[in-house]
Short mmCIF file of C-alpha atoms in Angstrom, two decimals:
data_model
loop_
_atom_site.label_atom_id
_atom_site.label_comp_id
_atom_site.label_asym_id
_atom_site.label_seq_id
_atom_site.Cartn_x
_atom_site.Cartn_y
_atom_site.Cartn_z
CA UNK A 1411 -35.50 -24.91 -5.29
CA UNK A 1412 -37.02 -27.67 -7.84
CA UNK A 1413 -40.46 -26.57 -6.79
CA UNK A 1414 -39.90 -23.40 -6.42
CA UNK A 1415 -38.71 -23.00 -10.51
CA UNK A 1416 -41.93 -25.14 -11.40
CA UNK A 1417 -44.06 -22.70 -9.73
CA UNK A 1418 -42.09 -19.97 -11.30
CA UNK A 1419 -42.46 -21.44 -14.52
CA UNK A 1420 -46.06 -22.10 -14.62
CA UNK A 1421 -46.72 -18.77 -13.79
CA UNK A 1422 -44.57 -16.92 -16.68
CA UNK A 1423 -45.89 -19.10 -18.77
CA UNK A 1424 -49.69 -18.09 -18.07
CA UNK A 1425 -47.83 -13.96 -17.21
CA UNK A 1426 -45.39 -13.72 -19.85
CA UNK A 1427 -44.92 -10.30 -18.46
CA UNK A 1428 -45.45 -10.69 -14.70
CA UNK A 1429 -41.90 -9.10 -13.47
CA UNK A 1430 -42.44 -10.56 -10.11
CA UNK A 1431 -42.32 -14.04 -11.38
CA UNK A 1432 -40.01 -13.31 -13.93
CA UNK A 1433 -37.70 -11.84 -11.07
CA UNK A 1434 -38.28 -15.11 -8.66
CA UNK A 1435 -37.40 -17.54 -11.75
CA UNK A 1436 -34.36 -15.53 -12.40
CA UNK A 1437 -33.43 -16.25 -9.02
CA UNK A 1438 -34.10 -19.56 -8.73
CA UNK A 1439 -32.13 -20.50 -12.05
CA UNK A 1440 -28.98 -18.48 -10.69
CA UNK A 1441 -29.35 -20.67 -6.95
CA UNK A 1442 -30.10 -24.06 -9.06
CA UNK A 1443 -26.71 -22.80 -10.87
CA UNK A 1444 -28.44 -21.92 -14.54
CA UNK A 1445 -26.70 -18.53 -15.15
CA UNK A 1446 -28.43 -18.69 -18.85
CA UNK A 1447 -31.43 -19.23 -17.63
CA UNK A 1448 -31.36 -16.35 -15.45
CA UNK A 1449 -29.56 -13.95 -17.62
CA UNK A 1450 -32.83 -14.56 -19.89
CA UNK A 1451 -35.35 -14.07 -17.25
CA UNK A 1452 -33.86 -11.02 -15.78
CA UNK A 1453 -33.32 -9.24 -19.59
CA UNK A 1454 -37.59 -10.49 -20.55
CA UNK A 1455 -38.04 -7.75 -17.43
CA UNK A 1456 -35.68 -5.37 -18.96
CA UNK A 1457 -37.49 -5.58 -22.30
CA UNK A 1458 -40.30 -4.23 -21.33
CA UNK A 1459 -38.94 -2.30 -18.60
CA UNK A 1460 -35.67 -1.05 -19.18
CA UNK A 1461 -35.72 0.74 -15.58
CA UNK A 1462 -36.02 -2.01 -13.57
CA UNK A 1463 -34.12 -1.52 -10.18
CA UNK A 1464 -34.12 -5.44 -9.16
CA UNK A 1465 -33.59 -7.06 -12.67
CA UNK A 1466 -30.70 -4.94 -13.40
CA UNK A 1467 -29.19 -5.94 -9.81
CA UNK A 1468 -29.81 -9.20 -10.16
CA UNK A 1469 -28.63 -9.41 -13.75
CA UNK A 1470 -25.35 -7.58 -12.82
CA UNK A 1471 -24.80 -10.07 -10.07
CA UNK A 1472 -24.93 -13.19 -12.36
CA UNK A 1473 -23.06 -11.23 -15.45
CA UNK A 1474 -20.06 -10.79 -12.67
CA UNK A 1475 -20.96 -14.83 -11.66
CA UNK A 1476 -20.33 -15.78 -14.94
CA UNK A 1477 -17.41 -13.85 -15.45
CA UNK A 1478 -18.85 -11.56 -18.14
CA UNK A 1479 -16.82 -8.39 -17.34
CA UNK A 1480 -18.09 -6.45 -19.96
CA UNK A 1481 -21.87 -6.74 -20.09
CA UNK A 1482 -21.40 -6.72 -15.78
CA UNK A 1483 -20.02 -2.99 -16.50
CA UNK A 1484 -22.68 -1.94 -18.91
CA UNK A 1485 -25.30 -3.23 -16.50
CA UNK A 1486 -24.02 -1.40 -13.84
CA UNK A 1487 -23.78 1.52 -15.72
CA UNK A 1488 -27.84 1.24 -16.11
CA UNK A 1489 -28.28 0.63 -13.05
CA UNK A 1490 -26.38 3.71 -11.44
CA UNK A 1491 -28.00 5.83 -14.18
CA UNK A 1492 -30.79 7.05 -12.07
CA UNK A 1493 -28.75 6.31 -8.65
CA UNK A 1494 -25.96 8.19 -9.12
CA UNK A 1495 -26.76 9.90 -5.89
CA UNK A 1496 -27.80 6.70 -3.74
CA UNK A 1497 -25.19 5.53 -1.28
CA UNK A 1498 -26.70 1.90 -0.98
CA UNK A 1499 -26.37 1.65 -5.13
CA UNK A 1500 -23.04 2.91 -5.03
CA UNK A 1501 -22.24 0.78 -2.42
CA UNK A 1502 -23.88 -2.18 -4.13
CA UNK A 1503 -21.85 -1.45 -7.62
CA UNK A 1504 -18.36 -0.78 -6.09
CA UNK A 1505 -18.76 -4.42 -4.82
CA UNK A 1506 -19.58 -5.68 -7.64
CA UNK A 1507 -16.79 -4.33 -9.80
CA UNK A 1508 -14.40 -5.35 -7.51
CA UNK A 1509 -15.72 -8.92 -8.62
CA UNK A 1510 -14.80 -8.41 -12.18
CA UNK A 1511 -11.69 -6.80 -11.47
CA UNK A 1512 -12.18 -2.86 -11.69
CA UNK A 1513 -10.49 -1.75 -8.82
CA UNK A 1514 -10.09 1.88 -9.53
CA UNK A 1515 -13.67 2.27 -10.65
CA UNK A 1516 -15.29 0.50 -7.48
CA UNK A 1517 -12.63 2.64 -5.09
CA UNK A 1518 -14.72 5.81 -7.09
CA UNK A 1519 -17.61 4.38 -6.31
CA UNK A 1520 -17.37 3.53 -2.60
CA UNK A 1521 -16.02 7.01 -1.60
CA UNK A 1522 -18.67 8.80 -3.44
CA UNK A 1523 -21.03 6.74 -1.32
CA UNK A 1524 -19.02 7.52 1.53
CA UNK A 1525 -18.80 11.23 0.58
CA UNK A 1526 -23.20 11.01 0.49
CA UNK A 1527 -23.14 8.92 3.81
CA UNK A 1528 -21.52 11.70 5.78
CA UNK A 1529 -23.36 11.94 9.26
CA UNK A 1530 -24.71 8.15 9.00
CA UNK A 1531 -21.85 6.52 11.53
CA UNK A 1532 -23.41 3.02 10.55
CA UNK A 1533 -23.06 3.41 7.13
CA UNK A 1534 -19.71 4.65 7.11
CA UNK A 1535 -18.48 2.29 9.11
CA UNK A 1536 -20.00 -0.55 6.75
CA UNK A 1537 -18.71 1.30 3.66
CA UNK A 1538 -15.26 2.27 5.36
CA UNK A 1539 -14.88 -2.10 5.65
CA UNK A 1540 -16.23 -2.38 1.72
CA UNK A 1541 -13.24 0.04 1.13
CA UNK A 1542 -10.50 -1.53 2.71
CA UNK A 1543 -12.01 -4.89 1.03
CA UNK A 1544 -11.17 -3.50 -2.22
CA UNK A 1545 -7.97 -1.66 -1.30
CA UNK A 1546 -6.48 -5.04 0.54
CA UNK A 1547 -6.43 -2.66 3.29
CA UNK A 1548 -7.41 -4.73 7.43
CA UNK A 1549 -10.90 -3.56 7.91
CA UNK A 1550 -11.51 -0.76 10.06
CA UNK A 1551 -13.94 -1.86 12.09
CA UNK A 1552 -11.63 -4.71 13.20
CA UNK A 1553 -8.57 -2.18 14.66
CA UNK A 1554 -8.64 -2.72 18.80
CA UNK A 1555 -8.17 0.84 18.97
CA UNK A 1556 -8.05 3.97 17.15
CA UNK A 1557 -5.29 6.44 18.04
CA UNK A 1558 -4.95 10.03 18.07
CA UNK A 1559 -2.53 11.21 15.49
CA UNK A 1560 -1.46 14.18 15.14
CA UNK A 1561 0.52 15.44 11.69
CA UNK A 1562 2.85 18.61 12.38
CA UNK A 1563 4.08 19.94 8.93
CA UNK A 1564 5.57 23.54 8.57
CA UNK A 1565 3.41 25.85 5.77
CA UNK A 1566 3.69 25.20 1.81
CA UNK A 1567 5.42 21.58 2.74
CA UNK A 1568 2.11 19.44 2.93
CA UNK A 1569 1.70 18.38 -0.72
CA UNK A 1570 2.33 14.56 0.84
CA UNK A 1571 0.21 14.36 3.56
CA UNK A 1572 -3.38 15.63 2.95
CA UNK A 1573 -4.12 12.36 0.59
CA UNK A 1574 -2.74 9.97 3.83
CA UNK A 1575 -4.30 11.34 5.95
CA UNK A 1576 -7.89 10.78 4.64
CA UNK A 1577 -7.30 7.42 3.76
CA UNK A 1578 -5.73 6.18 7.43
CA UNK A 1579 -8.97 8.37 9.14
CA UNK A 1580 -10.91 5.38 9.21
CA UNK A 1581 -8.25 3.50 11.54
CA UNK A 1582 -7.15 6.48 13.81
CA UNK A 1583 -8.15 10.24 14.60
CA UNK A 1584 -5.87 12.35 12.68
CA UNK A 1585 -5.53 15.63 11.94
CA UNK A 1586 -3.04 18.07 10.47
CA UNK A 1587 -1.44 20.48 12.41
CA UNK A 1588 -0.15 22.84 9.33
CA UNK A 1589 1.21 26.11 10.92
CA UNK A 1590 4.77 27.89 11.63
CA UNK A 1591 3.65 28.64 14.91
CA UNK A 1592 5.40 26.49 17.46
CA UNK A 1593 2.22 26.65 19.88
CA UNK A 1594 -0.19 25.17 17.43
CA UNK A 1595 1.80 22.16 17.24
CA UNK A 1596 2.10 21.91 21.16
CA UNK A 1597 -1.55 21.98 20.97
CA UNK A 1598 -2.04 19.18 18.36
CA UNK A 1599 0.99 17.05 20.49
CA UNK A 1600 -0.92 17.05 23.79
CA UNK A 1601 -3.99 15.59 22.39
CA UNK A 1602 -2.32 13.14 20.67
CA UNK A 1603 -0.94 9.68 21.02
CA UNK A 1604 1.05 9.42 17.76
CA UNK A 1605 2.80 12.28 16.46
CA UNK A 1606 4.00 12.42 12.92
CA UNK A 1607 6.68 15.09 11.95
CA UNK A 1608 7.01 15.74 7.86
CA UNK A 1609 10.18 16.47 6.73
CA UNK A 1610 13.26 16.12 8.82
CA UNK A 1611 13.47 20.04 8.66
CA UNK A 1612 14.09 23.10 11.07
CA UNK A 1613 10.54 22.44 12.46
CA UNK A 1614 11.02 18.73 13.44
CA UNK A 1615 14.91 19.83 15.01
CA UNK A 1616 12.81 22.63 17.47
CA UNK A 1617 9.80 19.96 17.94
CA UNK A 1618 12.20 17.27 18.77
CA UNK A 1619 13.91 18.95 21.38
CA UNK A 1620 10.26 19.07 23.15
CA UNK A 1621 11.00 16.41 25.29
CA UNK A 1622 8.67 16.39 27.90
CA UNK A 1623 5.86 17.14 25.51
CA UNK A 1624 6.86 14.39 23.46
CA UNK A 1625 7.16 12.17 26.23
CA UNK A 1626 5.20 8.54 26.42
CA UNK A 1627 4.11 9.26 22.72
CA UNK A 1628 4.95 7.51 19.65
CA UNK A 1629 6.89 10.04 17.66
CA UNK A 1630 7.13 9.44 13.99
CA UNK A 1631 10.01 11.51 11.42
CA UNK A 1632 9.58 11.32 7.57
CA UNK A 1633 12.66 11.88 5.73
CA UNK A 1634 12.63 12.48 1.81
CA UNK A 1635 15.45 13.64 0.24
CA UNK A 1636 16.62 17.18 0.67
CA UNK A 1637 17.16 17.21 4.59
CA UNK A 1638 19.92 14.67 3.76
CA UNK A 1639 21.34 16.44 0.74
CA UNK A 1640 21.56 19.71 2.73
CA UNK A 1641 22.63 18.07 5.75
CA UNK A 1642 19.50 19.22 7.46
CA UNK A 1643 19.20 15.87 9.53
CA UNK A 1644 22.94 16.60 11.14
CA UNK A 1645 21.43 19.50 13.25
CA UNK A 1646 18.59 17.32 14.80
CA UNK A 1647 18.10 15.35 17.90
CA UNK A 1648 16.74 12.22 17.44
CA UNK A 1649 16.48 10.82 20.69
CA UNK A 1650 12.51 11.65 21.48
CA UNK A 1651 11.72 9.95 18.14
CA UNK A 1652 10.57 6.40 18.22
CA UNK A 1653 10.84 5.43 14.89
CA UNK A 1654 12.17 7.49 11.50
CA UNK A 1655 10.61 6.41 8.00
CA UNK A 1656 12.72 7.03 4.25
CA UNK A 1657 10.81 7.45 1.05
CA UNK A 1658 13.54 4.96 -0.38
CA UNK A 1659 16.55 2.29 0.79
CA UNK A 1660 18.96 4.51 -0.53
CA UNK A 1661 18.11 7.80 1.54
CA UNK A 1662 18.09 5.12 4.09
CA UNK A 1663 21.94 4.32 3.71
CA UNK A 1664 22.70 8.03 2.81
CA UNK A 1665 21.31 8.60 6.27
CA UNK A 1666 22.64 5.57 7.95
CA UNK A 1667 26.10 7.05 6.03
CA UNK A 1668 26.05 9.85 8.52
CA UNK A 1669 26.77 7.98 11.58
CA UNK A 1670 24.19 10.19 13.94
CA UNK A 1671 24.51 9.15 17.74
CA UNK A 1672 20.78 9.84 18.15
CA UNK A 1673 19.52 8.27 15.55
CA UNK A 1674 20.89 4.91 17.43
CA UNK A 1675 17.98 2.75 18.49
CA UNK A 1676 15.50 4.02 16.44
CA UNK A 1677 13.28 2.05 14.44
CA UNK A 1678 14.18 2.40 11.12
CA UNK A 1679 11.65 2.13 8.22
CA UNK A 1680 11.37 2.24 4.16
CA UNK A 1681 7.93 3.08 2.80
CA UNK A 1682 7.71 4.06 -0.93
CA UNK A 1683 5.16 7.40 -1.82
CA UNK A 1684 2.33 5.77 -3.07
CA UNK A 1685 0.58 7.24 -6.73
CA UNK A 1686 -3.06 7.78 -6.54
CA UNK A 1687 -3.91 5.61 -9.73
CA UNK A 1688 -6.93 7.06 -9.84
CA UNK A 1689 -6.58 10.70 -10.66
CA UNK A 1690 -3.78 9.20 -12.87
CA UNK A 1691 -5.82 6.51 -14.38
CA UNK A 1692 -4.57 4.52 -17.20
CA UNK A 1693 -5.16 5.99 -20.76
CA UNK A 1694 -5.01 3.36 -23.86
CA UNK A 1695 -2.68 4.50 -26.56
CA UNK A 1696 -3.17 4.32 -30.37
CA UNK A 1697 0.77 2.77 -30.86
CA UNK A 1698 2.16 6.84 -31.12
CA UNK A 1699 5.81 7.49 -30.20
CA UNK A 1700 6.38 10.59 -31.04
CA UNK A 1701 5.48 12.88 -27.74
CA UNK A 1702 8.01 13.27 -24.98
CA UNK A 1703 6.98 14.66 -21.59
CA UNK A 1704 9.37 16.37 -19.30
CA UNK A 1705 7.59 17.16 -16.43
CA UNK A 1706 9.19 18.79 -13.00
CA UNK A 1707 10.60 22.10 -12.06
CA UNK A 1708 13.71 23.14 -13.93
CA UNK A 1709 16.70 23.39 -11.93
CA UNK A 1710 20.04 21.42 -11.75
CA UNK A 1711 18.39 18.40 -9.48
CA UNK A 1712 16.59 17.40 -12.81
CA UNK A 1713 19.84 18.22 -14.76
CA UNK A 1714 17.66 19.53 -17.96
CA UNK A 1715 20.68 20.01 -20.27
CA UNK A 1716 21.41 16.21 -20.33
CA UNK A 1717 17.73 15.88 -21.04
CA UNK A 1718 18.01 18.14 -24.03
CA UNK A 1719 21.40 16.24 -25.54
CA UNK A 1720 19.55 13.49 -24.68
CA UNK A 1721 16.01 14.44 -26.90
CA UNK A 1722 18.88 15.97 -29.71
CA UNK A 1723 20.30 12.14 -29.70
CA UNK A 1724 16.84 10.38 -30.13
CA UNK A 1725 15.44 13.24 -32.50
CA UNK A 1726 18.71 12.91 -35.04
CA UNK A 1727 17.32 9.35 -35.42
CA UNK A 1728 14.08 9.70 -35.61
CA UNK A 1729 12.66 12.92 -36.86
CA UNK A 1730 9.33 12.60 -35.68
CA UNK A 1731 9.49 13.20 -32.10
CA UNK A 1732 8.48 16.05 -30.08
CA UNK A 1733 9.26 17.02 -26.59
CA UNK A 1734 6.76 18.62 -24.44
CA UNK A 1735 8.08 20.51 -21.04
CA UNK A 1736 5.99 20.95 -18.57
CA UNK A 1737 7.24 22.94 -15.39
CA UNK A 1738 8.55 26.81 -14.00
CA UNK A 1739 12.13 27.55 -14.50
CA UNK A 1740 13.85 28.15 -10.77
CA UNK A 1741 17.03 29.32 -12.49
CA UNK A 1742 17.30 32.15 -15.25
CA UNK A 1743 20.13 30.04 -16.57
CA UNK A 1744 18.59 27.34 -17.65
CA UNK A 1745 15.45 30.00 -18.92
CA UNK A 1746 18.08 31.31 -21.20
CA UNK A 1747 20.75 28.38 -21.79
CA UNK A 1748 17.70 25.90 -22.70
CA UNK A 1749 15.95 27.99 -26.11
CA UNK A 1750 19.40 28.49 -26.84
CA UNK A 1751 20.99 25.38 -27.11
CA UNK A 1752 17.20 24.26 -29.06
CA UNK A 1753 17.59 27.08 -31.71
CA UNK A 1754 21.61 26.13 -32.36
CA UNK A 1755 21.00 22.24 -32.43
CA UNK A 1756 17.47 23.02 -34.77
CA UNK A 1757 15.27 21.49 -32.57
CA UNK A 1758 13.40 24.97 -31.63
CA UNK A 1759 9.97 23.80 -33.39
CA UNK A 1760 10.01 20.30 -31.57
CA UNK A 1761 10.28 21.29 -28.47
CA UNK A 1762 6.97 23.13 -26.37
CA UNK A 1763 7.13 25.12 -22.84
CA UNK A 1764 3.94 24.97 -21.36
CA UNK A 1765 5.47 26.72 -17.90
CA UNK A 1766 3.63 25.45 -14.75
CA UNK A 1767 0.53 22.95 -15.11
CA UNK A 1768 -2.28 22.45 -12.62
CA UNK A 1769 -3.48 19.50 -14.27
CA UNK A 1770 -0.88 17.15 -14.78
CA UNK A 1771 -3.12 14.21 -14.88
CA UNK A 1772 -5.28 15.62 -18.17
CA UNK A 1773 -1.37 16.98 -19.56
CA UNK A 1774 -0.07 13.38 -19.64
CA UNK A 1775 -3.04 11.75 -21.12
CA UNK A 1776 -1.37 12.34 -24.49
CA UNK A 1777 1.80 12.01 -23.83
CA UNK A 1778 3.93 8.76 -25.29
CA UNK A 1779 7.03 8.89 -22.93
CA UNK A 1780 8.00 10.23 -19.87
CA UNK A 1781 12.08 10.98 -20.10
CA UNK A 1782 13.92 11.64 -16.76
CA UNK A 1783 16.88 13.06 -16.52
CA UNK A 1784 17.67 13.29 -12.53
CA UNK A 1785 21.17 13.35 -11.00
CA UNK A 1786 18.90 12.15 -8.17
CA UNK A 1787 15.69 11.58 -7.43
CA UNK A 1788 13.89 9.84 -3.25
CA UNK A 1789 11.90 7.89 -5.55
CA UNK A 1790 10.72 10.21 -8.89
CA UNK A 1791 6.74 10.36 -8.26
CA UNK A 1792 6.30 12.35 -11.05
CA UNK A 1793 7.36 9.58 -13.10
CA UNK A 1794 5.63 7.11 -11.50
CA UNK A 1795 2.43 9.34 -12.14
CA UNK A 1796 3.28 9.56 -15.89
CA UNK A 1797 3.64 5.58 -15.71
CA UNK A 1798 0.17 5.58 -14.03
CA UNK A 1799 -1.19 6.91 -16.97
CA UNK A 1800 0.21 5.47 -19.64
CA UNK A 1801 3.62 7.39 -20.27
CA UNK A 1802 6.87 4.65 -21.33
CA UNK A 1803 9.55 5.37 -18.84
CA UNK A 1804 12.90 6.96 -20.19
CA UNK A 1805 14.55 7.01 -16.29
CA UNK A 1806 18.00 7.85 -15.83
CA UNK A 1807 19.48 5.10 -13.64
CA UNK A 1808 20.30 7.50 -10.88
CA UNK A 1809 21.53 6.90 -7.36
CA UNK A 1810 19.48 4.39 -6.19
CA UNK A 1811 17.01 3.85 -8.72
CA UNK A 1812 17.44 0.34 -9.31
CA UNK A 1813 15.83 0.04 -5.79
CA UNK A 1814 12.70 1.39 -7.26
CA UNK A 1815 12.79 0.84 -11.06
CA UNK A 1816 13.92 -2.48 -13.08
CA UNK A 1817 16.93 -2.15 -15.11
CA UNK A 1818 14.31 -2.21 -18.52
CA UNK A 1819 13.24 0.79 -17.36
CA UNK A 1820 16.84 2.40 -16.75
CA UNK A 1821 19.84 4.15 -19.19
CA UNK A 1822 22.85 5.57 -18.44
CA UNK A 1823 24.22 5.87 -21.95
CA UNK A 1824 22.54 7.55 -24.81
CA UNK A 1825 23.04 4.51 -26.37
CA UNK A 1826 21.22 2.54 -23.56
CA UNK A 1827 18.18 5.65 -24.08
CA UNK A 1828 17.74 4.15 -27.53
CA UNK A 1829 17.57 0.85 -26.70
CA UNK A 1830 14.37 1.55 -24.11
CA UNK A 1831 12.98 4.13 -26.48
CA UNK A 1832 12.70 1.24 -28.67
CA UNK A 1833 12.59 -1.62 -26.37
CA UNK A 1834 10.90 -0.71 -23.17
CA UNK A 1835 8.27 -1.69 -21.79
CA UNK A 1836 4.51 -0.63 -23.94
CA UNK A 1837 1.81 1.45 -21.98
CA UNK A 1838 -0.29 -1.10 -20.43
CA UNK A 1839 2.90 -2.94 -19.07
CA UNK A 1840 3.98 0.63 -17.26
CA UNK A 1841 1.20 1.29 -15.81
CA UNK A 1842 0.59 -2.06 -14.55
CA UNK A 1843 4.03 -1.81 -12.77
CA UNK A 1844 2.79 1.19 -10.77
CA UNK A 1845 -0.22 -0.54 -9.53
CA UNK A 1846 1.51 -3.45 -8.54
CA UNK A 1847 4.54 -1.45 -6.65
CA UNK A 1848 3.38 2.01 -6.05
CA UNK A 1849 0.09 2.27 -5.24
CA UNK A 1850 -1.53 4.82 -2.50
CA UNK A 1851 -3.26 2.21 -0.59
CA UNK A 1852 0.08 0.16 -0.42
CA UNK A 1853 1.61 2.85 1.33
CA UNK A 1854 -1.27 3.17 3.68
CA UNK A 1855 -1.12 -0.82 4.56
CA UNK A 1856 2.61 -0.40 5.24
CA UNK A 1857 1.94 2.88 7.93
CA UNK A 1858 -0.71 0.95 8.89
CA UNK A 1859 1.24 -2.18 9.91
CA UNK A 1860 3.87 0.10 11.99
CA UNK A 1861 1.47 2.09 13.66
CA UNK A 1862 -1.19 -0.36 14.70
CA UNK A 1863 0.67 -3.18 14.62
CA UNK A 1864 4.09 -1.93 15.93
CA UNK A 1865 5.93 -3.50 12.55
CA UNK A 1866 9.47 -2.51 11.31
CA UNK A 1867 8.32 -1.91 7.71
CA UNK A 1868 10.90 -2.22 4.81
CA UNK A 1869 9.77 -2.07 1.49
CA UNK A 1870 11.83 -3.95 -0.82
CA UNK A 1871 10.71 -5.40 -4.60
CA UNK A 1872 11.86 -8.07 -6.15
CA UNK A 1873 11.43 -6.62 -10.11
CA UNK A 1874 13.11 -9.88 -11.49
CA UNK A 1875 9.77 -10.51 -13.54
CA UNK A 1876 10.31 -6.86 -15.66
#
């Protein structure tokens, strides 16, 4: 290496602008452990050349080496200037960022190669293992086997599946059987060797009771919330099921509550919805606390009259404060009982109905706080979401929340509202919290461990730190 920078050296100094030499020195400094030294040699190529595929690789390479986060990122951002399109680039960047610590951004950039590598089973293969580097996810090319899963979900209830199932494709051939037609799901059953019923609904009671199709497989039930609620889960045989997973510990105990015969012997799991923290990517606030979000449909689950006492409490105090609803009315009550109660209590001008949104990830990008006021929530994604991007939690501590959430994040009193409106934890900290807890590629390690590696998975936090 000694010889080789002398040679190097002799050269640029007869070349000042030979990029060749320039490019070897640079490499030779980095190897001898003189970051400096190459930083300079690789930006002398750059002057002149501000293009350059190699010096900007290299340079980006010993930026992340000596921990320079920022000038790494702007580098990059050079570099994938006229690559946007190349997989290899992409490839090359999303490792590179996972160096200096920007997760989210490499995870974009690794699928968007993967999206361009489509038809190239090598490459995905090698950029499907750079993925579940970055996630923390086992690598796929290391799984002994890849089973067939098959999803069975009845029409209009598949909002929670679509995003799992691309992300465990790597480790297993699934697809989603999406139909109300009990012969489609047959279909999808036979081929498989995992089966995965959403919802412990009227579908899974008639595709449970298939017992000779089901037969020899491993037969998965997810439970949420409602099929407890509305005693759904009394009706259903759950003797062909192998194992049944809950959303939460306390629909686990509601359901354990119920004493079910055939639920005996099953293997009983908690895994937590996971937030893609990407599409709700954290947005840096100015210091504003003035913009409430409500955001969910409006019916008595979300109980939307103690949110409005609750917004009249805080807004009495502090005049500045707006509330922002987001979400269709499902009961002409509350369509009615809602502008009234606003225009008596003088709040009519603070408060905006925006009705249903399609973009609740560019809604909540302003937003301050996120304000819950649930009798009862699984687990309350579209908090979580809010929290993803920014939003301070105001989360009414309901049945089983404390499971999920840390008491800073909790009231039960208007009194204790006041105290997190004021006290609770800033932006950065809340979303933080959902990438630590609640991220989508936690909840894909977690059905990854009980389907490959036949794990009892329970999810359980220890928020003493918050």
């Amino acid at each position: 290496m000694e010889e080789s920078y002398s040679i190097f050296k002799d050269i640029v100094s007869r070349e000042p602008d030979n990029s060749r030499a320039l490019l070897g020195l640079g490499g030779v400094c980095h190897r001898l452990a003189d970051n400096k030294g190459a930083i300079s040699s690789f930006r002398r190529i750059l002057e002149s050349r501000s293009g350059h595929q190699e010096a900007l690789k290299n340079l980006a390479i010993v930026l992340a080496a000596e921990g320079n986060a920022e000038e790494c990122r702007k580098t990059i951002d050079r570099l994938l200037a006229a690559r946007r399109r190349d997989p290899e680039c992409l490839a090359f960047a999303a490792g590179l960022r996972k160096n200096i610590g920007d997760d989210a951004q490499a995870l974009d950039d690794i699928d968007q190669a993967l999206e361009l590598s489509r038809g190239n089973r090598l490459r995905l293969a090698e950029y499907n293992d750079l993925r579940a580097v970055i996630a923390g996810l086992p690598r796929p090319s290391k799984a002994k086997r890849k089973p067939a899963i098959a999803v069975c979900c009845a029409p209009g209830m598949d909002g929670f599946i679509h995003g799992l199932i691309r992300l465990l494709s790597p480790y297993a051939g699934i697809s989603a059987s999406v139909s109300a037609n009990g012969d489609d799901h047959a279909r999808a059953i036979r081929n498989s060797d995992v089966v995965w019923l959403e919802w412990g609904n009227q579908l899974t009671r008639f595709l449970l009771a298939q017992k000779e199709l089901l037969k020899g497989k491993k037969v998965i039930v997810r439970i949420h919330s409602y099929e407890i609620y509305d005693n759904l889960v009394d009706s259903i045989d759950f003797g062909a099921a192998t194992d049944i997973i809950f959303v939460s510990s306390f629909m686990k105990k509601l359901f354990l509550g119920k004493n079910l015969p055939s639920a005996v012997g099953r293997r009983l799991h908690v895994i937590h919805n996971g937030i893609d923290t990407r599409r709700f990517r954290f947005v840096p606030r100015t210091g504003s606390r003035t913009n409430f979000a409500f955001l969910a449909y409006i019916s008595y689950k979300k109980d939307p009259m103690v949110m409005m006492q609750a917004f009249a409490f805080l807004a009495r105090r502090y005049p500045g404060i707006r509330l922002h609803v987001a979400g269709m009315f499902q009961d002409r009550r509350y369509e009615i009982g809602m502008p009234s109660f606003l225009r008596k209590a003088g709040l009519a001008e603070r408060v905006t109905f925006y009705g249903h949104i399609d973009n609740a990830d560019q809604w909540l990008a302003d937003k301050d706080y996120i304000i819950s006021s649930s009798l009862n929530e699984s687990q309350g994604v579209g908090i979580l979401e809010a929290m993803s991007r920014g939003c301070r939690p105001l989360t009414y501590s309901f049945p089983g929340a404390d499971d999920i959430y840390p008491p800073s994040q909790l009231w039960t009193t208007f009194d204790d509202l006041e105290d997190r409106f004021l006290n609770g934890p800033g932006p950065k900290e809340a979303s933080d919290f959902v990438s630590r807890y609640y991220t989508r590629d936690r909840e894909v390690g977690s059905w990854l461990k009980m389907i490959l590696d036949q794990e009892q998975v329970v999810e359980e936090f220890d928020f003493s730190r918050h």
